[in-house]
Amino acid sequence: VTVRRGGVLVLSLLAPLVAGCATPAGRPDVVADLAPTEQPSDRTDEASLWLHADRLEEQLKTSPIVVRDPALQRYVASVVCRIAGPHCPRIRVYVVRRRGFYAAMAPNGMMEVGTGLLLRTANEAQLACVIGHEIGHYLRRHTMQRWADFQARVANFRSESGSLAAFSRDQEREADEVGFDLMVRSGYDPRQAVRAWERVLATEPRPPANMAPIAALATHPPTAERVNALREYADKAATTDEPRVGREDHVARLRPVRGWILDDEVRGRQFASTEALVRLLIEDGDGLGELHFFDGEIHRLRSAQGDLTRAIEDYRRALEFPDAPAATQRSLGLVALRTGDRPAAREALARYLERAPQAEDRELIAAQLAELDGP
Amino acid sequence: VTRRPRLPGVLVACALLAAGCGGLGLYTLVEPRVRSMGGAYTVQPRLAWSTASLRDWPETWTIDGVALERLRFFTGLAEGQPLLGLQPAGTADPRARFSTAMTRPELAELVAESLFGSRYPPRHVRPARFGGAPGFRFEVSYATSDGVRREALVAGAVIRARLHVIVYDGTALYHFEKYRDEVERILESITLTAVAPPAPPYRASPNSSATLS
């Protein structure tokens, strides 16, 4: 199972899977691709891995991180099916509420697609590129291969992490290749694979300067390397006359949920990378009122030198568009209050109460307004 | 194949079990009488609670067990401090921090975000006195990672440039309501601690040549 965090893929669920397999019954030296209806034989390592993944899936089904939005679920599942072809019936996809560039695939066909990933992809073809990558892990039985590799290293009393990282990088490259092939064969525009990873490169968080890289996280090829490899694939790829991009559909499906997904990202307080993301989305040009509002929220919450002035500019820009959320007036009022502009604060907070008379914080905002009107 | 006894693990498990039952003295009795909280205010419970005090954790009271219900006191957060003590690894520190420049709605926002994240927005955010200080209150419904529904009630205020927050939470099924009235009484009992008047500023006598060194 792979987990992406900030453009870095991590094998996170592998640890419990490995820990749970007590009685390995031999390992295959060569692992063939998974066939569409194939089930691992009983009493094999692979059956154990699937069983553990089944248990994780049972936990996931009741987890609060699963997004219970039928329309969004149908959309993502439709992209999965288009890419997976004959494997579609065996793959269960869960949209999960997670920040950052995140998707994951378990050996039993359980797939997770994070809301942060949906936000970062500009169109259906880019989403298909990432889903194709995850299906690549599944088809090539990468979890099984890693388990076999783990056993071999234990048998030889080797535990160096370098080989584990290198092996995983090879798998990631392979998954990129398989995913790209699936994407193109499904009729998607191959150039969007390059664009998808360029967007990751533009928005991935940088580790703090005082923090050493964590070896366990270094399991994936650098994003720039992936972009170059995918560009080579795209240049060579034979495509149909009108390859599918699917921008309008993608934007329309995400629009109803984009606000709370953006809020999740902003509240993660990785301000530099979130600011880069919002800038990218502003360049895409959809729903600018909402985007300028969240740009303002980044500056308000960070409150570094000059941020409050920039926040006010962002909120005022947001209010030029009809889709600016009601909370724009609230935030504008609170920042104006902090910068000592009482008339602007009074006006904005009053407008917020007019626009959102049922807001959960209306009583506290009204109290703030009363203090402004008081002596 | 011989099995190596896993003694350290057993000892740790026993220690945790004992700690949970109060056997190691982590929990002490909170008697139903006036109790000072961080020197800033007092509260008066009417029931007997147990309290656990661990370093870097807020003072936590419970009656039936922290997994069922708990009352936490975050006392005296200073400028620039986060509400929760542990920094997540691997990223730039994402914790929101208290600032005395924050407005009251922003303080409520800070507390809600720090404790419950963006997934569980606060309900009925309202002004409320915290002892004599202007404060805020709100409620939150949330779920633990294993899906257990919980309810929370939060009260807070800035007292003498420091943020004080009281959080009561418990399982939505039964336990949150079980002690809610008691918690409401505790919140009503908050009394700010009087501060000794500051010493008069030094003022040199017109006839004195004394200077501060």
mmCIF file with all atom_site columns, N, CA, C and O in Angstrom, chain A residues 94-110:
data_model
loop_
_atom_site.group_PDB
_atom_site.id
_atom_site.type_symbol
_atom_site.label_atom_id
_atom_site.label_alt_id
_atom_site.label_comp_id
_atom_site.label_asym_id
_atom_site.label_entity_id
_atom_site.label_seq_id
_atom_site.pdbx_PDB_ins_code
_atom_site.Cartn_x
_atom_site.Cartn_y
_atom_site.Cartn_z
_atom_site.occupancy
_atom_site.B_iso_or_equiv
_atom_site.pdbx_formal_charge
_atom_site.auth_seq_id
_atom_site.auth_comp_id
_atom_site.auth_asym_id
_atom_site.auth_atom_id
_atom_site.pdbx_PDB_model_num
ATOM 1  N N  . TYR A 1 94  ? -12.252 4.347  -1.931 1.00 0.00 ? 94  TYR A N  1
ATOM 2  C CA . TYR A 1 94  ? -12.786 5.171  -0.837 1.00 0.00 ? 94  TYR A CA 1
ATOM 3  C C  . TYR A 1 94  ? -12.200 6.575  -0.962 1.00 0.00 ? 94  TYR A C  1
ATOM 4  O O  . TYR A 1 94  ? -10.972 6.718  -1.020 1.00 0.00 ? 94  TYR A O  1
ATOM 5  N N  . VAL A 1 95  ? -13.056 7.571  -1.012 1.00 0.00 ? 95  VAL A N  1
ATOM 6  C CA . VAL A 1 95  ? -12.569 8.952  -0.971 1.00 0.00 ? 95  VAL A CA 1
ATOM 7  C C  . VAL A 1 95  ? -12.360 9.287  0.499  1.00 0.00 ? 95  VAL A C  1
ATOM 8  O O  . VAL A 1 95  ? -13.281 9.148  1.313  1.00 0.00 ? 95  VAL A O  1
ATOM 9  N N  . VAL A 1 96  ? -11.143 9.676  0.851  1.00 0.00 ? 96  VAL A N  1
ATOM 10 C CA . VAL A 1 96  ? -10.829 9.938  2.260  1.00 0.00 ? 96  VAL A CA 1
ATOM 11 C C  . VAL A 1 96  ? -10.413 11.392 2.449  1.00 0.00 ? 96  VAL A C  1
ATOM 12 O O  . VAL A 1 96  ? -9.811  11.996 1.561  1.00 0.00 ? 96  VAL A O  1
ATOM 13 N N  . ARG A 1 97  ? -10.778 11.927 3.608  1.00 0.00 ? 97  ARG A N  1
ATOM 14 C CA . ARG A 1 97  ? -10.511 13.339 3.904  1.00 0.00 ? 97  ARG A CA 1
ATOM 15 C C  . ARG A 1 97  ? -9.077  13.471 4.397  1.00 0.00 ? 97  ARG A C  1
ATOM 16 O O  . ARG A 1 97  ? -8.806  13.337 5.592  1.00 0.00 ? 97  ARG A O  1
ATOM 17 N N  . ARG A 1 98  ? -8.169  13.703 3.486  1.00 0.00 ? 98  ARG A N  1
ATOM 18 C CA . ARG A 1 98  ? -6.758  13.832 3.845  1.00 0.00 ? 98  ARG A CA 1
ATOM 19 C C  . ARG A 1 98  ? -6.121  14.955 3.054  1.00 0.00 ? 98  ARG A C  1
ATOM 20 O O  . ARG A 1 98  ? -6.377  15.121 1.877  1.00 0.00 ? 98  ARG A O  1
ATOM 21 N N  . ARG A 1 99  ? -5.289  15.715 3.765  1.00 0.00 ? 99  ARG A N  1
ATOM 22 C CA . ARG A 1 99  ? -4.571  16.819 3.124  1.00 0.00 ? 99  ARG A CA 1
ATOM 23 C C  . ARG A 1 99  ? -3.448  16.271 2.259  1.00 0.00 ? 99  ARG A C  1
ATOM 24 O O  . ARG A 1 99  ? -2.992  15.148 2.452  1.00 0.00 ? 99  ARG A O  1
ATOM 25 N N  . GLY A 1 100 ? -2.959  17.129 1.372  1.00 0.00 ? 100 GLY A N  1
ATOM 26 C CA . GLY A 1 100 ? -1.771  16.783 0.605  1.00 0.00 ? 100 GLY A CA 1
ATOM 27 C C  . GLY A 1 100 ? -2.088  15.862 -0.555 1.00 0.00 ? 100 GLY A C  1
ATOM 28 O O  . GLY A 1 100 ? -3.240  15.515 -0.823 1.00 0.00 ? 100 GLY A O  1
ATOM 29 N N  . PHE A 1 101 ? -1.028  15.464 -1.228 1.00 0.00 ? 101 PHE A N  1
ATOM 30 C CA . PHE A 1 101 ? -1.139  14.651 -2.432 1.00 0.00 ? 101 PHE A CA 1
ATOM 31 C C  . PHE A 1 101 ? -1.132  13.193 -1.995 1.00 0.00 ? 101 PHE A C  1
ATOM 32 O O  . PHE A 1 101 ? -0.069  12.601 -1.802 1.00 0.00 ? 101 PHE A O  1
ATOM 33 N N  . TYR A 1 102 ? -2.301  12.619 -1.819 1.00 0.00 ? 102 TYR A N  1
ATOM 34 C CA . TYR A 1 102 ? -2.394  11.309 -1.187 1.00 0.00 ? 102 TYR A CA 1
ATOM 35 C C  . TYR A 1 102 ? -3.309  10.359 -1.951 1.00 0.00 ? 102 TYR A C  1
ATOM 36 O O  . TYR A 1 102 ? -4.445  10.682 -2.277 1.00 0.00 ? 102 TYR A O  1
ATOM 37 N N  . ALA A 1 103 ? -2.775  9.186  -2.248 1.00 0.00 ? 103 ALA A N  1
ATOM 38 C CA . ALA A 1 103 ? -3.591  8.069  -2.721 1.00 0.00 ? 103 ALA A CA 1
ATOM 39 C C  . ALA A 1 103 ? -2.908  6.800  -2.244 1.00 0.00 ? 103 ALA A C  1
ATOM 40 O O  . ALA A 1 103 ? -1.703  6.815  -1.955 1.00 0.00 ? 103 ALA A O  1
ATOM 41 N N  . ALA A 1 104 ? -3.644  5.721  -2.119 1.00 0.00 ? 104 ALA A N  1
ATOM 42 C CA . ALA A 1 104 ? -3.061  4.485  -1.598 1.00 0.00 ? 104 ALA A CA 1
ATOM 43 C C  . ALA A 1 104 ? -3.781  3.283  -2.192 1.00 0.00 ? 104 ALA A C  1
ATOM 44 O O  . ALA A 1 104 ? -4.952  3.367  -2.572 1.00 0.00 ? 104 ALA A O  1
ATOM 45 N N  . MET A 1 105 ? -3.054  2.193  -2.260 1.00 0.00 ? 105 MET A N  1
ATOM 46 C CA . MET A 1 105 ? -3.618  0.962  -2.831 1.00 0.00 ? 105 MET A CA 1
ATOM 47 C C  . MET A 1 105 ? -3.185  -0.221 -2.003 1.00 0.00 ? 105 MET A C  1
ATOM 48 O O  . MET A 1 105 ? -1.989  -0.364 -1.703 1.00 0.00 ? 105 MET A O  1
ATOM 49 N N  . ALA A 1 106 ? -4.124  -1.054 -1.616 1.00 0.00 ? 106 ALA A N  1
ATOM 50 C CA . ALA A 1 106 ? -3.808  -2.256 -0.839 1.00 0.00 ? 106 ALA A CA 1
ATOM 51 C C  . ALA A 1 106 ? -3.799  -3.462 -1.777 1.00 0.00 ? 106 ALA A C  1
ATOM 52 O O  . ALA A 1 106 ? -4.424  -3.435 -2.842 1.00 0.00 ? 106 ALA A O  1
ATOM 53 N N  . PRO A 1 107 ? -3.130  -4.540 -1.372 1.00 0.00 ? 107 PRO A N  1
ATOM 54 C CA . PRO A 1 107 ? -3.016  -5.692 -2.285 1.00 0.00 ? 107 PRO A CA 1
ATOM 55 C C  . PRO A 1 107 ? -4.356  -6.355 -2.582 1.00 0.00 ? 107 PRO A C  1
ATOM 56 O O  . PRO A 1 107 ? -4.503  -7.041 -3.585 1.00 0.00 ? 107 PRO A O  1
ATOM 57 N N  . ASN A 1 108 ? -5.359  -6.153 -1.699 1.00 0.00 ? 108 ASN A N  1
ATOM 58 C CA . ASN A 1 108 ? -6.652  -6.811 -1.895 1.00 0.00 ? 108 ASN A CA 1
ATOM 59 C C  . ASN A 1 108 ? -7.605  -6.006 -2.787 1.00 0.00 ? 108 ASN A C  1
ATOM 60 O O  . ASN A 1 108 ? -8.756  -6.388 -2.961 1.00 0.00 ? 108 ASN A O  1
ATOM 61 N N  . GLY A 1 109 ? -7.145  -4.864 -3.325 1.00 0.00 ? 109 GLY A N  1
ATOM 62 C CA . GLY A 1 109 ? -8.014  -4.066 -4.198 1.00 0.00 ? 109 GLY A CA 1
ATOM 63 C C  . GLY A 1 109 ? -8.665  -2.890 -3.506 1.00 0.00 ? 109 GLY A C  1
ATOM 64 O O  . GLY A 1 109 ? -9.495  -2.197 -4.099 1.00 0.00 ? 109 GLY A O  1
ATOM 65 N N  . MET A 1 110 ? -8.292  -2.605 -2.258 1.00 0.00 ? 110 MET A N  1
ATOM 66 C CA . MET A 1 110 ? -8.811  -1.418 -1.565 1.00 0.00 ? 110 MET A CA 1
ATOM 67 C C  . MET A 1 110 ? -7.974  -0.207 -1.979 1.00 0.00 ? 110 MET A C  1
ATOM 68 O O  . MET A 1 110 ? -6.757  -0.213 -1.819 1.00 0.00 ? 110 MET A O  1
#
